[in-house]
Short mmCIF file of C-alpha atoms in Angstrom, two decimals:
data_model
loop_
_atom_site.label_atom_id
_atom_site.label_comp_id
_atom_site.label_asym_id
_atom_site.label_seq_id
_atom_site.Cartn_x
_atom_site.Cartn_y
_atom_site.Cartn_z
CA MET P 1 2.03 28.34 -3.85
CA ASP P 2 -1.04 29.57 -5.70
CA PHE P 3 -2.63 32.42 -3.74
CA THR P 4 -5.71 32.55 -5.99
CA PHE P 5 -8.87 31.87 -4.00
CA THR P 6 -11.77 29.96 -5.51
CA GLU P 7 -15.03 31.67 -6.39
CA GLU P 8 -16.70 30.04 -3.40
CA GLN P 9 -13.98 31.28 -1.04
CA GLN P 10 -14.20 34.78 -2.48
CA ALA P 11 -17.97 34.72 -2.07
CA ALA P 12 -17.52 33.83 1.61
CA VAL P 13 -15.20 36.84 2.01
CA GLU P 14 -17.71 39.20 0.42
CA ALA P 15 -20.51 37.87 2.62
CA ALA P 16 -18.32 38.29 5.70
CA LYS P 17 -17.34 41.85 4.78
CA ALA P 18 -20.98 42.82 4.32
CA LEU P 19 -22.01 41.24 7.60
CA PHE P 20 -19.16 42.55 9.77
CA ALA P 21 -19.53 46.06 8.32
CA SER P 22 -22.25 46.62 10.92
CA VAL P 23 -19.84 45.98 13.83
CA ALA P 24 -18.32 49.15 15.32
CA PRO P 25 -14.97 48.42 17.04
CA ASP P 26 -15.34 51.45 19.30
CA GLY P 27 -18.62 49.96 20.52
CA VAL P 28 -17.03 46.66 21.55
CA PRO P 29 -16.90 46.43 25.37
CA SER P 30 -13.52 47.62 26.62
CA PRO P 31 -11.51 45.75 29.27
CA ALA P 32 -10.14 49.12 30.36
CA LEU P 33 -13.61 50.42 31.23
CA VAL P 34 -15.34 47.35 32.66
CA PRO P 35 -14.19 45.60 35.84
CA GLY P 36 -14.08 41.85 35.40
CA ALA P 37 -15.52 40.34 32.25
CA VAL P 38 -16.76 42.81 29.66
CA ASP P 39 -20.01 40.90 29.15
CA GLU P 40 -21.83 37.79 30.29
CA ASP P 41 -22.39 36.47 26.78
CA PHE P 42 -21.09 36.78 23.24
CA ASP P 43 -22.86 38.85 20.59
CA ARG P 44 -25.96 36.72 20.03
CA ALA P 45 -27.46 39.15 17.49
CA LEU P 46 -24.33 38.91 15.36
CA TRP P 47 -24.33 35.13 15.80
CA ALA P 48 -27.87 34.98 14.40
CA LYS P 49 -26.76 37.05 11.40
CA LEU P 50 -23.84 34.68 10.81
CA ALA P 51 -26.26 31.76 10.83
CA GLY P 52 -28.62 33.55 8.46
CA SER P 53 -25.74 34.22 6.05
CA ASP P 54 -24.65 30.55 6.16
CA LEU P 55 -21.25 31.55 7.56
CA LEU P 56 -21.54 29.09 10.46
CA SER P 57 -21.81 26.13 8.09
CA LEU P 58 -18.98 26.87 5.67
CA LEU P 59 -17.02 23.73 6.49
CA LEU P 60 -19.91 21.31 6.76
CA ASP P 61 -21.05 19.04 3.97
CA PRO P 62 -24.31 19.83 2.13
CA GLU P 63 -26.00 16.84 3.75
CA HIS P 64 -25.62 18.67 7.08
CA GLY P 65 -26.74 22.03 5.72
CA GLY P 66 -23.27 23.35 4.89
CA ALA P 67 -21.32 24.68 1.91
CA GLY P 68 -18.63 22.00 1.91
CA LEU P 69 -15.73 24.48 1.93
CA ASP P 70 -12.37 24.15 3.67
CA ALA P 71 -10.13 25.65 6.34
CA ILE P 72 -8.97 28.36 3.94
CA ALA P 73 -12.54 29.67 3.66
CA LEU P 74 -12.90 29.67 7.44
CA CYS P 75 -9.64 31.60 7.83
CA LEU P 76 -10.78 34.17 5.26
CA VAL P 77 -13.95 34.82 7.26
CA LEU P 78 -12.07 34.89 10.59
CA ARG P 79 -9.69 37.47 9.12
CA GLU P 80 -12.63 39.77 8.38
CA SER P 81 -14.19 39.19 11.81
CA ALA P 82 -11.02 40.24 13.63
CA LYS P 83 -10.77 43.52 11.74
CA LYS P 84 -13.96 44.54 13.57
CA LEU P 85 -13.34 42.69 16.87
CA ALA P 86 -16.43 40.54 16.39
CA ARG P 87 -17.33 38.87 19.70
CA VAL P 88 -18.50 35.45 18.54
CA PRO P 89 -17.19 31.88 18.98
CA LEU P 90 -16.85 31.46 15.21
CA LEU P 91 -13.46 29.73 15.33
CA GLU P 92 -14.18 27.38 18.21
CA SER P 93 -17.65 26.29 17.10
CA SER P 94 -16.72 25.90 13.43
CA ALA P 95 -13.54 23.94 14.19
CA ALA P 96 -15.27 21.64 16.66
CA ALA P 97 -18.11 20.92 14.24
CA TYR P 98 -15.60 20.25 11.46
CA ALA P 99 -13.79 17.78 13.73
CA VAL P 100 -17.06 15.97 14.40
CA GLN P 101 -17.71 15.76 10.67
CA THR P 102 -14.18 14.52 9.92
CA TYR P 103 -13.73 12.04 12.75
CA GLY P 104 -17.08 11.49 14.49
CA GLY P 105 -19.50 8.62 14.16
CA LYS P 106 -22.65 8.72 12.05
CA GLU P 107 -25.03 9.15 14.99
CA LEU P 108 -22.93 11.96 16.49
CA LYS P 109 -22.81 13.79 13.15
CA GLN P 110 -26.57 13.60 12.71
CA ARG P 111 -27.19 14.85 16.23
CA ILE P 112 -24.67 17.71 16.25
CA LEU P 113 -23.99 19.05 12.77
CA PRO P 114 -27.40 20.25 11.45
CA LYS P 115 -27.99 22.26 14.65
CA ALA P 116 -24.44 23.65 14.57
CA ALA P 117 -24.94 24.71 10.94
CA ARG P 118 -28.07 26.67 11.91
CA GLY P 119 -26.38 28.28 14.92
CA GLU P 120 -28.76 26.53 17.30
CA LEU P 121 -25.92 24.59 18.94
CA VAL P 122 -22.72 26.38 20.02
CA LEU P 123 -19.55 24.37 20.54
CA THR P 124 -16.25 25.31 22.11
CA VAL P 125 -12.95 23.51 22.73
CA ALA P 126 -10.86 23.14 25.90
CA ALA P 127 -7.41 23.54 24.33
CA ASN P 128 -5.43 25.39 26.99
CA GLY P 129 -4.59 22.59 29.39
CA ARG P 130 -4.08 23.11 33.09
CA SER P 131 -1.51 25.92 32.87
CA GLY P 132 -1.37 26.97 29.22
CA HIS P 133 2.08 25.38 28.86
CA ASP P 134 1.36 21.68 29.24
CA PRO P 135 -0.37 19.76 26.42
CA ALA P 136 -4.13 20.08 26.83
CA GLU P 137 -4.76 16.36 26.41
CA LEU P 138 -2.60 15.56 29.45
CA SER P 139 -4.76 17.65 31.78
CA VAL P 140 -7.69 15.24 31.68
CA THR P 141 -7.73 11.45 32.04
CA ALA P 142 -10.25 9.22 30.31
CA ARG P 143 -11.01 5.63 31.23
CA GLN P 144 -13.65 3.29 29.92
CA ASP P 145 -16.38 1.90 32.14
CA GLY P 146 -18.44 -0.49 30.09
CA ASP P 147 -19.86 1.44 27.14
CA ASP P 148 -19.23 4.76 28.89
CA TRP P 149 -16.17 6.89 29.58
CA LEU P 150 -15.21 8.55 32.87
CA LEU P 151 -13.24 11.80 32.74
CA ASP P 152 -11.28 13.53 35.50
CA GLY P 153 -9.11 16.65 35.42
CA THR P 154 -8.99 20.38 34.88
CA GLN P 155 -8.87 22.62 31.81
CA THR P 156 -8.32 26.34 32.19
CA ALA P 157 -9.12 29.36 30.00
CA VAL P 158 -11.85 27.66 27.99
CA PRO P 159 -13.31 30.31 25.65
CA TRP P 160 -17.07 30.89 25.77
CA ALA P 161 -17.40 27.98 28.22
CA GLN P 162 -20.35 29.48 30.11
CA ASN P 163 -22.29 30.14 26.91
CA ALA P 164 -21.53 27.13 24.71
CA ASP P 165 -23.86 24.16 24.64
CA ILE P 166 -21.12 21.56 24.10
CA ILE P 167 -17.49 21.63 25.28
CA VAL P 168 -15.05 19.44 23.36
CA VAL P 169 -12.43 18.13 25.79
CA PRO P 170 -9.25 16.26 24.79
CA ALA P 171 -8.23 13.58 27.29
CA HIS P 172 -5.55 10.91 27.51
CA THR P 173 -6.02 7.25 28.29
CA SER P 174 -3.76 4.89 30.22
CA ALA P 175 -2.69 3.42 26.87
CA GLY P 176 -1.33 6.79 25.75
CA ARG P 177 -4.14 7.52 23.30
CA THR P 178 -6.01 10.83 23.05
CA VAL P 179 -9.79 10.95 22.73
CA LEU P 180 -12.19 13.87 22.28
CA ALA P 181 -15.21 13.97 24.59
CA LEU P 182 -18.22 16.13 23.75
CA ILE P 183 -19.63 17.19 27.12
CA PRO P 184 -22.81 19.26 27.63
CA ARG P 185 -22.11 22.45 29.58
CA GLU P 186 -24.58 21.37 32.26
CA HIS P 187 -23.60 17.84 33.21
CA ALA P 188 -23.16 15.88 36.42
CA GLY P 189 -19.62 16.20 37.76
CA LEU P 190 -18.76 19.23 35.59
CA THR P 191 -18.01 22.57 37.23
CA LEU P 192 -17.15 25.96 35.71
CA ALA P 193 -15.33 28.79 37.47
CA ASP P 194 -15.04 32.23 35.91
CA GLN P 195 -11.77 33.52 34.50
CA VAL P 196 -11.14 36.70 32.51
CA SER P 197 -9.04 36.98 29.38
CA THR P 198 -6.65 39.79 28.46
CA SER P 199 -9.30 41.06 26.07
CA GLY P 200 -11.82 41.12 28.92
CA GLU P 201 -13.81 38.17 27.64
CA ARG P 202 -15.21 35.61 30.03
CA LEU P 203 -13.31 32.32 30.14
CA GLY P 204 -14.02 29.18 32.12
CA GLU P 205 -11.97 26.91 34.34
CA LEU P 206 -13.43 23.50 33.63
CA GLY P 207 -13.39 20.92 36.40
CA LEU P 208 -14.25 17.28 35.68
CA ASN P 209 -14.93 14.89 38.57
CA SER P 210 -15.78 11.40 37.30
CA VAL P 211 -17.87 12.86 34.51
CA ARG P 212 -19.65 10.01 32.74
CA ILE P 213 -20.03 10.30 28.96
CA GLY P 214 -21.63 7.77 26.64
CA GLY P 215 -19.45 6.15 24.03
CA ASP P 216 -21.36 7.84 21.20
CA ASP P 217 -20.16 11.22 22.50
CA VAL P 218 -16.47 10.30 22.41
CA ILE P 219 -14.30 10.51 19.29
CA GLU P 220 -11.61 7.83 19.48
CA ALA P 221 -10.08 8.23 16.02
CA ASP P 222 -6.29 8.52 15.96
CA GLY P 223 -5.05 11.98 15.08
CA ALA P 224 -8.36 13.75 15.72
CA TRP P 225 -7.02 15.97 18.49
CA ASP P 226 -3.78 16.82 16.67
CA TRP P 227 -5.81 17.83 13.63
CA LEU P 228 -8.28 19.92 15.66
CA ARG P 229 -5.46 21.63 17.58
CA ASP P 230 -3.73 22.55 14.30
CA LEU P 231 -6.97 23.95 12.90
CA LEU P 232 -7.56 26.05 16.03
CA ALA P 233 -4.00 27.39 15.92
CA THR P 234 -4.30 28.25 12.23
CA GLY P 235 -7.61 30.01 12.85
CA THR P 236 -5.95 32.01 15.63
CA CYS P 237 -3.31 33.09 13.09
CA ALA P 238 -6.10 34.28 10.78
CA LEU P 239 -7.59 36.33 13.62
CA ALA P 240 -4.18 37.86 14.37
CA LEU P 241 -3.70 38.75 10.70
CA GLY P 242 -7.09 40.42 10.42
CA LEU P 243 -6.57 42.34 13.64
CA GLY P 244 -3.10 43.48 12.52
CA GLU P 245 -4.42 44.64 9.17
CA GLY P 246 -7.17 46.60 10.87
CA VAL P 247 -4.67 48.26 13.20
CA LEU P 248 -2.25 49.17 10.41
CA SER P 249 -5.14 50.69 8.42
CA MET P 250 -6.13 52.80 11.45
CA THR P 251 -2.51 53.89 11.89
CA SER P 252 -2.15 54.83 8.23
CA GLU P 253 -5.30 56.94 8.37
CA TYR P 254 -4.27 58.66 11.59
CA THR P 255 -0.69 59.49 10.57
CA SER P 256 -1.94 60.81 7.21
CA LYS P 257 -4.12 63.36 9.00
CA ARG P 258 -2.00 64.17 12.07
CA GLU P 259 0.31 67.08 11.31
CA GLN P 260 3.51 68.32 12.91
CA PHE P 261 5.56 71.28 11.67
CA GLY P 262 2.96 71.74 8.93
CA PHE P 263 3.29 68.25 7.44
CA PRO P 264 1.45 64.93 7.96
CA VAL P 265 3.55 62.74 10.25
CA ALA P 266 3.18 59.92 7.69
CA THR P 267 5.63 61.81 5.48
CA PHE P 268 8.39 61.66 8.11
CA GLN P 269 10.98 59.02 7.33
CA ALA P 270 11.03 57.53 10.84
CA VAL P 271 7.25 57.04 10.76
CA ALA P 272 7.23 55.63 7.23
CA VAL P 273 10.00 53.13 8.00
CA GLN P 274 8.21 51.80 11.09
CA ALA P 275 4.93 51.44 9.19
CA ALA P 276 6.76 49.66 6.35
CA ASP P 277 8.32 47.19 8.80
CA ARG P 278 4.90 46.36 10.16
CA TYR P 279 3.54 45.90 6.64
CA ILE P 280 6.31 43.36 6.05
CA ASP P 281 5.28 41.59 9.27
CA LEU P 282 1.71 41.34 8.00
CA ARG P 283 2.75 39.93 4.66
CA ALA P 284 4.88 37.29 6.41
CA MET P 285 1.94 36.47 8.68
CA GLU P 286 -0.26 36.12 5.61
CA VAL P 287 1.98 33.81 3.58
CA THR P 288 2.65 31.50 6.52
CA LEU P 289 -1.06 31.44 7.38
CA TRP P 290 -2.10 30.33 3.91
CA GLN P 291 0.64 27.72 3.82
CA ALA P 292 -0.67 26.19 7.06
CA ALA P 293 -4.32 26.44 6.00
CA TRP P 294 -3.50 24.88 2.63
CA ARG P 295 -1.71 21.93 4.28
CA ILE P 296 -4.68 21.33 6.58
CA SER P 297 -7.23 21.70 3.78
CA THR P 298 -5.53 19.47 1.23
CA GLY P 299 -3.57 17.02 3.36
CA ALA P 300 -0.62 17.72 1.06
CA SER P 301 2.69 16.18 2.08
CA GLY P 302 5.80 18.20 2.85
CA ALA P 303 9.27 18.00 4.32
CA LEU P 304 7.65 18.30 7.76
CA PRO P 305 4.19 17.30 8.99
CA ALA P 306 1.51 20.00 8.66
CA THR P 307 2.07 20.82 12.34
CA GLY P 308 5.41 22.33 11.31
CA ASP P 309 3.71 24.80 8.98
CA VAL P 310 1.20 25.61 11.71
CA ALA P 311 4.06 26.28 14.13
CA VAL P 312 5.75 28.64 11.67
CA ALA P 313 2.46 30.49 11.12
CA LYS P 314 1.83 30.83 14.86
CA ILE P 315 5.37 32.10 15.47
CA TRP P 316 4.85 34.86 12.92
CA ALA P 317 1.31 35.57 14.13
CA SER P 318 2.32 35.89 17.80
CA ASP P 319 5.39 38.03 17.23
CA GLY P 320 3.94 39.96 14.30
CA VAL P 321 0.66 41.04 15.87
CA ARG P 322 2.50 42.19 18.99
CA ARG P 323 4.87 44.35 16.94
CA VAL P 324 2.02 45.79 14.89
CA VAL P 325 -0.02 46.98 17.88
CA GLN P 326 3.05 48.28 19.72
CA THR P 327 4.11 50.35 16.71
CA ALA P 328 0.54 51.57 16.28
CA GLN P 329 0.45 52.77 19.88
CA HIS P 330 3.78 54.55 19.38
CA LEU P 331 2.72 56.28 16.15
CA HIS P 332 -0.60 57.34 17.62
CA GLY P 333 1.13 58.97 20.59
CA GLY P 334 -1.10 59.63 23.58
CA PHE P 335 -4.18 59.39 21.42
CA GLY P 336 -3.66 55.63 21.18
CA SER P 337 -4.42 55.27 24.89
CA ASP P 338 -7.65 57.27 24.72
CA THR P 339 -10.46 54.92 25.78
CA ASP P 340 -12.83 56.75 23.42
CA TYR P 341 -10.66 55.49 20.54
CA PRO P 342 -10.71 51.76 19.64
CA LEU P 343 -6.93 51.15 19.44
CA HIS P 344 -6.58 50.06 23.06
CA ARG P 345 -9.20 47.38 22.43
CA TYR P 346 -7.15 46.01 19.54
CA HIS P 347 -4.07 46.01 21.77
CA ALA P 348 -5.82 43.92 24.42
CA TRP P 349 -7.16 41.49 21.83
CA ALA P 350 -3.72 41.21 20.21
CA LYS P 351 -2.13 40.18 23.50
CA GLN P 352 -4.80 37.52 23.95
CA LEU P 353 -4.20 36.15 20.44
CA GLU P 354 -0.44 36.25 20.90
CA LEU P 355 -0.64 33.86 23.85
CA SER P 356 -3.62 31.74 22.75
CA LEU P 357 -2.63 28.12 22.07
CA GLY P 358 0.96 28.97 22.96
CA PRO P 359 3.22 32.00 22.45
CA ALA P 360 5.91 32.11 19.77
CA ALA P 361 8.50 30.51 22.05
CA ALA P 362 6.35 27.42 22.59
CA HIS P 363 5.90 26.92 18.86
CA GLU P 364 9.60 27.51 18.23
CA GLU P 365 10.31 24.67 20.63
CA ALA P 366 7.74 22.46 18.88
CA LEU P 367 9.24 23.31 15.51
CA GLY P 368 12.70 22.43 16.80
CA ASP P 369 11.43 19.03 17.95
CA LEU P 370 9.90 18.42 14.51
CA LEU P 371 13.13 19.36 12.76
CA ALA P 372 15.05 17.02 15.02
CA ALA P 373 12.65 14.19 14.27
CA HIS P 374 12.50 14.89 10.52
CA PRO P 375 15.97 15.95 9.33
CA LEU P 376 15.78 17.92 6.09
CA GLY P 377 17.82 16.31 3.34
#
């Protein structure tokens, strides 16, 4: 694999670093200090800055006001956002808009994409299913009624559901197909109940009772949901990597200054070995992330479908980010639990990312099914 990023991708990273430099992790609302959800809305001021820096339109074609980049560029920006715990629906909105561009009809693209590129329209995706363990597309049924579609079912833990303008919902038909319905947040038959994530962010339980959607707002293309789900999972891996790198940097700085017996604790062998193990975790998370993002971006063939590479990346991301924050808490001692210090926020976010779109065990099972279906010669 060639790990060299293009000039355009590197430019996106530099723009992201400059923008997220203004975000202070210790100023991010803490789930340990706020009962219920930490806030009613995401960081709208930061969202406006992302739009102004053209970071919301990275994946969109120039005809829709975008830069025409790929999933690798999105993951590079997500990595930087997670280092600072940026509270914006960058992954969900970007991935949903990219799915519309890739699989949607001409009228839907013209109606959705220019506004999404400017940050005027926020999209999210219902990808959790009813319980978080069952496939999301099986939690909602879709049936045609003339030119319209009727949807019934429940999706839980929908990120930014109360603040997004459009919710993309996967649903299954009686013929065993999966479609993607773009449903306005305020729509007849749609209900939202509050839920709270591990990180303290507000989630939504989405209820659909004979929700009627016009045919132009439904993506029927084969493979659209599988592709979108893989992109969301890969983006989650990028967030986990960025968060882990931020935590390891904090830990390195702290152990270099904290002294015991007259020496920085970073010089103790037991501390150095644990930090080195976590560095290895991060490098494994990185290489598997770029493999998955590269497969999605290029459509390159491999011994397994791209979903296999995504599963490997999510396994490493889920297990790796958990180990990184646990070691960081250990090496910080009691200071790591101080609510005036940002580490506990990273720990809460890490747990959320570990379980988002399935924990490591779920992806290990999926990878086993792929290996069984595609024996390696």
